[in-house]
Amino acid sequence: MAAAAGDVCGSPAGAQPGAAAEARFISSAKGKGLFATRSIRKGETVFVERPVVASQFLWNALYNYRACDHCLRALETAEENAQRLLGKSSLVLPHPEQCSIRKDLHQQCPHCQVTYCSAECRQAALEQYHQVLCLGPSRDDPTHPLNKLQEAWRNMHYPPETSSIMLMARMVATVKQAKDKDWWIKAFSQFCSKTANEEEEIAHKLLGDKFKGQLELLRLLFTEALYDEHLSRWFTPEGFRSLFALVGTNGQGIGTSSLSQWVHACDALDLPMLQREELDAFIDQLYKDIEKESGEFLNCEGSGLYVLQSCCNHSCIPNAETSFPDNNFLLHLTALEDIEAGEEICISYLDCCQRERSRHSRNKILRENYLFTCSCPKCLAQADDPDTTSDEEEEGEGETDDAELEDEMTDV
């Protein structure tokens, strides 16, 4: 499913001929893993992958994080992005030419007015799922089944968001629109599945203690909005729970930011030393001011299903990392170390600070959020360490939440 960096509109496919990595079955306990098919150098892009389906988070969109409804490319200019996050409409960014946003290319659906970054994205969405999901003149009608479903989800899944019911809706809509429905059903079946007990745990984690009993309400609203005879199993209590768990297990966080892309472009400018120091100081202060005003939620955020990325297992000493440098849903997997042919390619589900904690602390987070215990070389080497945490870690664990994990998975 590797794709060229500019390709955001085609249909998903398997790894391209000559790809640097491929998925292989490891064991019934561990499932699949991603392995290098040739030597990969540190800093090399292992692959660029387009999701099978993706969607922006609902609260993120409600708070005016404007993104393309298909590829999640940020729609604001870097200056507009900074002005909104800072709450200061008079802010002027230097080097505006380093912003890549092309507002002249933006298009809206003529029926429901959702916005796309280009005609290509509008057409791709229309051909894959938007014919089913277009609300037309009912966009602001609270009684429309899709609006009822979205409102119920927002009321159950507060920020920081880690998943979206609309990712599931786009999966259903994709199959409903497809000529070859079985091909798409098979494409979705590639993703990791869980046991019934694990599915219950994932649903509990996504909804939390307060709303864990509301899965049936979501299923009924989902059925009212999207039922399809060809997918009847997905609408049963067991099938819906499995679909919910599939998205919760395999959904990869996506983060896009025109401001971040502008900063990277400015970093690459060849400037005289004094101008470089002034620009760096300006950017540092800008981020400090934004953090005071808006906190850590800087990106347009959503989630997507990626065939190759979903095969990447966790390691506390990862040899690769994901990012979204193109300001859209194209996922880049980059080598952090030299990787030999045949070696497993692993990412980390933990952020940098969490990876420095004790084995006990790391595995506590992994068990609670991902339902497994790590057996990477670092964890095996620390197997005889006491199952205790320092006072500092105990305090930090109390603050560990989905926001930290989501931030790690949505670097831009």
Coordinates of C-alpha atoms in Angstrom, one line a residue:
M1 CA 0.0 0.0 0.0
A2 CA 3.0 2.3 -0.4
A3 CA 2.1 5.3 -2.4
A4 CA 3.9 8.2 -4.0
A5 CA 4.0 11.3 -1.7
G6 CA 1.7 13.3 -3.9
D7 CA -0.9 10.5 -4.4
V8 CA -3.8 11.1 -2.0
C9 CA -6.7 10.2 -4.2
G10 CA -6.2 6.7 -5.6
S11 CA -7.6 3.4 -4.3
P12 CA -5.6 1.5 -1.6
A13 CA -3.4 -1.4 -2.7
G14 CA -0.7 -3.7 -1.3
A15 CA 3.0 -2.9 -1.0
Q16 CA 4.4 -1.8 -4.3
P17 CA 7.0 -3.9 -6.2
G18 CA 10.4 -3.1 -4.7
A19 CA 9.0 -1.9 -1.4
A20 CA 11.5 -1.8 1.4
A21 CA 9.1 -3.6 3.8
E22 CA 6.5 -6.3 3.8
A23 CA 4.1 -7.8 6.4
R24 CA 4.8 -11.3 7.6
F25 CA 2.9 -13.6 10.0
I26 CA 4.9 -14.1 13.2
S27 CA 2.8 -16.3 15.5
S28 CA -0.8 -16.7 16.7
A29 CA 0.1 -14.9 19.9
K30 CA 1.8 -11.9 18.2
G31 CA 0.1 -11.9 14.8
K32 CA 1.7 -10.0 12.0
G33 CA 4.8 -7.9 11.9
L34 CA 6.6 -5.6 9.4
F35 CA 10.0 -6.7 8.1
A36 CA 12.6 -5.1 6.0
T37 CA 13.0 -6.6 2.5
R38 CA 16.4 -4.9 2.0
S39 CA 18.9 -2.9 4.0
I40 CA 17.5 0.5 5.1
R41 CA 19.7 3.3 6.2
K42 CA 19.0 5.6 9.2
G43 CA 16.9 8.5 8.2
E44 CA 15.6 6.8 5.1
T45 CA 11.9 6.8 4.4
V46 CA 10.8 3.2 4.5
F47 CA 7.5 3.9 2.8
V48 CA 4.8 6.5 2.4
E49 CA 1.3 5.1 2.9
R50 CA -2.2 6.3 2.2
P51 CA -5.0 5.1 4.5
V52 CA -7.8 2.8 3.4
V53 CA -10.1 5.3 5.1
A54 CA -9.6 8.4 7.4
S55 CA -11.7 10.9 9.2
Q56 CA -11.1 14.1 11.3
F57 CA -12.1 13.9 14.9
L58 CA -15.5 15.4 15.6
W59 CA -14.6 17.7 18.5
N60 CA -11.5 18.8 16.7
A61 CA -13.6 20.0 13.7
L62 CA -16.2 21.6 16.1
Y63 CA -13.4 23.7 17.6
N64 CA -12.6 25.2 14.2
Y65 CA -9.6 23.1 13.3
R66 CA -10.3 23.4 9.6
A67 CA -9.1 20.4 7.5
C68 CA -9.8 18.9 4.1
D69 CA -12.7 16.5 4.7
H70 CA -10.9 13.8 2.7
C71 CA -7.1 14.0 3.2
L72 CA -7.1 16.2 6.4
R73 CA -4.8 18.8 4.9
A74 CA -5.0 21.9 7.0
L75 CA -7.1 24.6 5.2
E76 CA -5.9 27.6 7.1
T77 CA -2.7 29.4 6.1
A78 CA 0.1 29.2 8.6
E79 CA -0.6 32.8 9.6
E80 CA -4.4 32.2 10.1
N81 CA -3.5 29.0 12.1
A82 CA -1.2 31.0 14.4
Q83 CA -3.7 33.8 14.8
R84 CA -6.5 31.5 15.8
L85 CA -4.3 29.5 18.3
L86 CA -2.9 32.7 19.7
G87 CA -6.2 34.6 19.8
K88 CA -4.5 37.5 18.0
S89 CA -5.8 38.5 14.6
S90 CA -3.1 41.1 14.2
L91 CA -0.3 38.6 14.2
V92 CA 1.9 38.7 11.1
L93 CA 4.3 35.8 10.2
P94 CA 7.6 36.5 8.5
H95 CA 8.3 34.6 5.3
P96 CA 4.7 34.0 4.3
E97 CA 5.9 32.5 1.0
Q98 CA 7.0 29.4 3.0
C99 CA 3.3 28.6 3.6
S100 CA 2.2 25.9 1.1
I101 CA -1.6 26.4 1.5
R102 CA -3.4 27.1 -1.8
K103 CA -6.8 28.5 -1.0
D104 CA -7.5 29.1 -4.6
L105 CA -7.7 25.3 -5.0
H106 CA -10.2 24.7 -2.2
Q107 CA -13.6 23.3 -3.2
Q108 CA -16.8 22.6 -1.4
C109 CA -19.4 19.9 -1.9
P110 CA -22.2 21.8 -3.7
H111 CA -24.8 20.0 -1.6
C112 CA -23.6 19.9 2.0
Q113 CA -20.7 22.5 1.8
V114 CA -18.0 20.4 3.4
T115 CA -14.6 21.7 2.2
Y116 CA -11.8 19.9 0.4
C117 CA -8.3 21.1 -0.3
S118 CA -8.6 20.4 -4.0
A119 CA -10.9 19.1 -6.8
E120 CA -9.0 15.8 -6.6
C121 CA -9.9 15.2 -3.0
R122 CA -13.5 16.2 -3.6
Q123 CA -13.8 13.7 -6.4
A124 CA -12.0 11.0 -4.5
A125 CA -14.4 11.4 -1.5
L126 CA -17.4 11.4 -3.8
E127 CA -16.3 8.2 -5.5
Q128 CA -15.4 6.3 -2.3
Y129 CA -18.0 7.3 0.4
H130 CA -19.4 10.8 0.2
Q131 CA -22.5 9.9 -1.9
V132 CA -23.8 7.9 1.1
L133 CA -22.7 10.4 3.8
C134 CA -23.5 13.7 2.2
L135 CA -26.1 15.4 4.4
G136 CA -27.2 17.9 1.7
P137 CA -29.6 20.5 3.1
S138 CA -29.9 18.4 6.3
R139 CA -26.4 19.4 7.5
D140 CA -27.7 21.4 10.4
D141 CA -30.8 19.3 11.1
P142 CA -30.3 17.7 14.5
T143 CA -32.9 15.0 13.8
H144 CA -31.0 13.6 10.8
P145 CA -29.8 10.1 11.7
L146 CA -26.1 10.9 10.9
N147 CA -26.3 14.1 13.0
K148 CA -27.8 12.2 15.9
L149 CA -25.0 9.6 15.7
Q150 CA -22.3 12.3 15.7
E151 CA -23.9 14.2 18.6
A152 CA -24.2 11.0 20.6
W153 CA -20.5 10.3 19.9
R154 CA -19.4 13.8 21.0
N155 CA -21.4 13.4 24.2
M156 CA -19.6 10.1 25.0
H157 CA -16.1 10.7 23.8
Y158 CA -14.7 14.0 25.0
P159 CA -11.3 15.5 24.1
P160 CA -8.6 14.3 24.0
E161 CA -10.0 12.2 21.2
T162 CA -8.5 8.9 20.3
S163 CA -11.0 7.6 17.7
S164 CA -14.1 8.5 15.8
I165 CA -17.4 6.9 15.0
M166 CA -17.2 8.6 11.6
L167 CA -14.2 6.3 10.7
M168 CA -16.6 3.4 11.1
A169 CA -19.3 5.3 9.1
R170 CA -16.9 5.8 6.2
M171 CA -16.0 2.1 6.3
V172 CA -19.7 1.3 5.8
A173 CA -20.2 4.0 3.2
T174 CA -17.2 2.8 1.3
V175 CA -18.7 -0.7 1.0
K176 CA -22.2 0.6 0.3
Q177 CA -20.9 2.6 -2.7
A178 CA -18.4 0.1 -4.0
K179 CA -19.1 -2.0 -7.1
D180 CA -16.8 -4.7 -5.7
K181 CA -18.1 -4.9 -2.1
D182 CA -16.3 -8.1 -1.3
W183 CA -12.9 -6.5 -2.2
W184 CA -13.4 -3.8 0.3
I185 CA -14.7 -6.1 3.0
K186 CA -11.6 -8.2 2.5
A187 CA -9.4 -5.0 2.7
F188 CA -10.9 -4.2 6.1
S189 CA -10.6 -7.8 7.3
Q190 CA -6.8 -7.5 7.0
F191 CA -6.7 -5.5 10.2
C192 CA -5.9 -7.0 13.6
S193 CA -8.9 -8.5 15.4
K194 CA -9.3 -9.3 19.1
T195 CA -11.1 -11.8 21.3
A196 CA -14.5 -11.0 22.7
N197 CA -13.1 -10.1 26.1
E198 CA -10.4 -7.9 24.5
E199 CA -13.1 -6.2 22.4
E200 CA -15.0 -5.4 25.6
E201 CA -11.9 -3.9 27.2
I202 CA -11.2 -1.7 24.1
A203 CA -14.8 -0.5 24.0
H204 CA -14.5 0.3 27.8
K205 CA -11.3 2.2 27.2
L206 CA -12.7 4.3 24.3
L207 CA -15.9 5.2 26.1
G208 CA -14.6 5.3 29.7
D209 CA -16.3 4.2 32.9
K210 CA -19.1 6.8 32.5
F211 CA -20.3 5.7 29.0
K212 CA -19.2 2.0 28.8
G213 CA -22.8 0.9 28.8
Q214 CA -23.7 3.2 25.9
L215 CA -22.3 1.0 23.1
E216 CA -25.8 -0.4 22.4
L217 CA -27.1 3.1 22.0
L218 CA -24.3 3.9 19.5
R219 CA -25.1 0.6 17.6
L220 CA -28.8 1.5 17.3
L221 CA -28.0 5.0 16.0
F222 CA -25.4 3.6 13.7
T223 CA -27.9 1.1 12.3
E224 CA -30.6 3.8 11.8
A225 CA -28.1 6.0 9.9
L226 CA -26.2 3.4 7.8
Y227 CA -27.8 -0.1 7.8
D228 CA -26.9 -2.2 4.7
E229 CA -28.0 -5.8 4.1
H230 CA -24.6 -6.7 2.6
L231 CA -23.0 -5.7 5.9
S232 CA -25.7 -7.0 8.2
R233 CA -23.2 -8.6 10.6
W234 CA -21.5 -5.3 11.3
F235 CA -24.8 -4.1 12.8
T236 CA -25.4 -7.0 15.2
P237 CA -24.3 -6.4 18.8
E238 CA -21.3 -8.7 18.4
G239 CA -20.4 -7.4 14.9
F240 CA -20.6 -3.8 16.0
R241 CA -18.4 -4.4 19.0
S242 CA -15.9 -6.1 16.7
L243 CA -16.0 -3.1 14.3
F244 CA -15.6 -0.7 17.2
A245 CA -12.6 -2.7 18.5
L246 CA -11.0 -2.9 15.1
V247 CA -11.0 0.9 14.8
G248 CA -9.8 1.3 18.4
T249 CA -7.0 -1.2 17.9
N250 CA -5.8 -0.2 14.4
G251 CA -6.7 3.4 14.1
Q252 CA -3.6 5.5 13.6
G253 CA -3.7 9.1 14.9
I254 CA -3.2 11.7 12.2
G255 CA -2.0 15.3 12.8
T256 CA -1.7 18.0 10.2
S257 CA -0.7 21.7 10.7
S258 CA 0.1 24.4 8.3
L259 CA 2.0 26.3 11.0
S260 CA 4.2 23.3 11.7
Q261 CA 4.9 22.9 7.9
W262 CA 5.7 26.6 7.7
V263 CA 8.2 26.2 10.6
H264 CA 9.9 23.3 8.9
A265 CA 10.2 25.3 5.7
C266 CA 11.6 28.3 7.6
D267 CA 14.2 25.9 9.3
A268 CA 15.4 25.0 5.8
L269 CA 16.0 28.6 4.8
D270 CA 19.6 29.7 4.2
L271 CA 19.7 32.9 6.1
P272 CA 22.5 35.2 7.5
M273 CA 23.3 34.3 11.1
L274 CA 21.6 37.4 12.6
Q275 CA 18.4 36.8 10.6
R276 CA 18.5 33.1 11.5
E277 CA 18.7 33.9 15.2
E278 CA 15.9 36.5 15.0
L279 CA 13.6 34.0 13.2
D280 CA 14.4 31.2 15.6
A281 CA 13.7 33.4 18.6
F282 CA 10.4 34.6 17.0
I283 CA 9.3 31.0 16.4
D284 CA 10.3 29.9 19.9
Q285 CA 8.3 32.7 21.5
L286 CA 5.4 32.1 19.2
Y287 CA 5.1 28.5 20.4
K288 CA 5.4 29.6 24.0
D289 CA 2.6 32.1 23.6
I290 CA 0.4 29.6 21.8
E291 CA 0.9 27.0 24.5
K292 CA -0.3 29.5 27.1
E293 CA -3.4 30.4 25.0
S294 CA -4.4 27.0 23.5
G295 CA -2.4 24.4 25.4
E296 CA -1.0 21.4 23.5
F297 CA -3.8 20.9 21.0
L298 CA -2.2 22.5 18.0
N299 CA -3.0 20.2 15.1
C300 CA -6.0 19.2 13.0
E301 CA -6.4 15.7 14.3
G302 CA -8.1 12.5 13.1
S303 CA -7.5 8.9 12.6
G304 CA -7.1 6.4 9.7
L305 CA -6.6 2.8 8.9
Y306 CA -3.2 2.0 7.3
V307 CA -2.6 -1.6 6.1
L308 CA 1.3 -1.6 6.4
Q309 CA 1.5 0.7 9.5
S310 CA -1.0 -1.4 11.4
C311 CA 1.4 -4.4 11.1
C312 CA 4.2 -2.4 12.9
N313 CA 4.6 -3.9 16.4
H314 CA 5.8 -1.9 19.4
S315 CA 9.2 -1.7 20.9
C316 CA 10.5 0.4 23.7
I317 CA 13.6 0.9 21.6
P318 CA 12.0 1.5 18.2
N319 CA 14.0 1.5 14.9
A320 CA 11.3 3.5 13.0
E321 CA 8.8 6.3 13.6
T322 CA 5.7 7.6 11.9
S323 CA 5.0 11.3 10.9
F324 CA 2.9 13.4 8.6
P325 CA 5.3 15.9 7.0
D326 CA 3.1 16.5 3.9
N327 CA 0.3 18.2 5.9
N328 CA -2.2 15.5 4.9
F329 CA -3.0 11.9 5.7
L330 CA 0.0 10.5 3.9
L331 CA 1.9 8.6 6.6
H332 CA 5.7 8.5 6.4
L333 CA 7.6 5.7 8.1
T334 CA 11.2 6.7 8.7
A335 CA 14.1 4.6 10.0
L336 CA 15.6 5.8 13.3
E337 CA 18.5 3.3 12.9
D338 CA 20.1 1.2 10.2
I339 CA 17.9 -1.8 9.6
E340 CA 19.1 -5.0 8.0
A341 CA 17.2 -7.1 5.5
G342 CA 14.9 -9.5 7.4
E343 CA 14.9 -7.4 10.5
E344 CA 11.6 -6.5 12.1
I345 CA 10.6 -2.8 11.8
C346 CA 9.1 -1.6 15.1
I347 CA 7.6 1.7 16.2
S348 CA 6.8 2.8 19.7
Y349 CA 3.3 3.3 21.1
L350 CA 4.8 5.4 23.9
D351 CA 6.2 8.9 23.9
C352 CA 9.9 9.7 24.6
C353 CA 9.3 10.4 28.3
Q354 CA 7.3 7.2 28.8
R355 CA 10.0 5.1 27.1
E356 CA 12.5 6.3 29.8
R357 CA 10.4 5.0 32.7
S358 CA 10.9 1.7 34.3
R359 CA 9.8 -1.6 32.7
H360 CA 7.0 -1.8 35.2
S361 CA 5.7 1.7 34.3
R362 CA 6.0 1.1 30.6
N363 CA 4.1 -2.1 30.7
K364 CA 1.4 -0.7 32.9
I365 CA 0.7 1.9 30.3
L366 CA 0.8 -0.7 27.4
R367 CA -1.5 -3.1 29.2
E368 CA -4.0 -0.4 30.0
N369 CA -4.1 1.1 26.6
Y370 CA -3.1 -1.7 24.2
L371 CA -3.8 -4.9 26.1
F372 CA -0.3 -6.5 25.9
T373 CA 2.9 -6.9 27.8
C374 CA 6.0 -5.9 25.9
S375 CA 8.8 -8.4 25.3
C376 CA 11.2 -6.1 23.4
P377 CA 15.0 -6.4 24.0
K378 CA 14.9 -3.5 26.5
C379 CA 12.1 -5.1 28.5
L380 CA 13.7 -8.5 28.5
A381 CA 17.0 -7.0 29.7
Q382 CA 15.1 -5.4 32.6
A383 CA 13.0 -8.5 33.4
D384 CA 14.7 -8.9 36.8
D385 CA 14.1 -5.3 37.8
P386 CA 11.7 -4.8 40.7
D387 CA 8.1 -4.2 39.8
T388 CA 8.1 -0.8 41.4
T389 CA 8.1 2.8 40.2
S390 CA 9.9 5.8 41.5
D391 CA 7.9 8.6 43.3
E392 CA 8.4 10.7 40.2
E393 CA 7.0 8.0 37.9
E394 CA 4.0 7.3 40.2
E395 CA 3.1 11.0 40.1
G396 CA 3.6 11.1 36.3
E397 CA 1.5 7.9 35.7
G398 CA -1.4 9.6 37.3
E399 CA -1.2 12.2 34.6
T400 CA -0.7 9.8 31.7
D401 CA -3.7 10.1 29.4
D402 CA -4.8 9.5 25.9
A403 CA -3.5 13.0 24.9
E404 CA 0.1 12.0 25.5
L405 CA -0.3 8.8 23.5
E406 CA -2.2 10.6 20.7
D407 CA 0.5 13.3 20.5
E408 CA 3.1 10.7 20.0
M409 CA 1.1 9.1 17.2
T410 CA 0.4 12.4 15.4
D411 CA 3.8 14.1 15.0
V412 CA 3.9 16.3 11.9

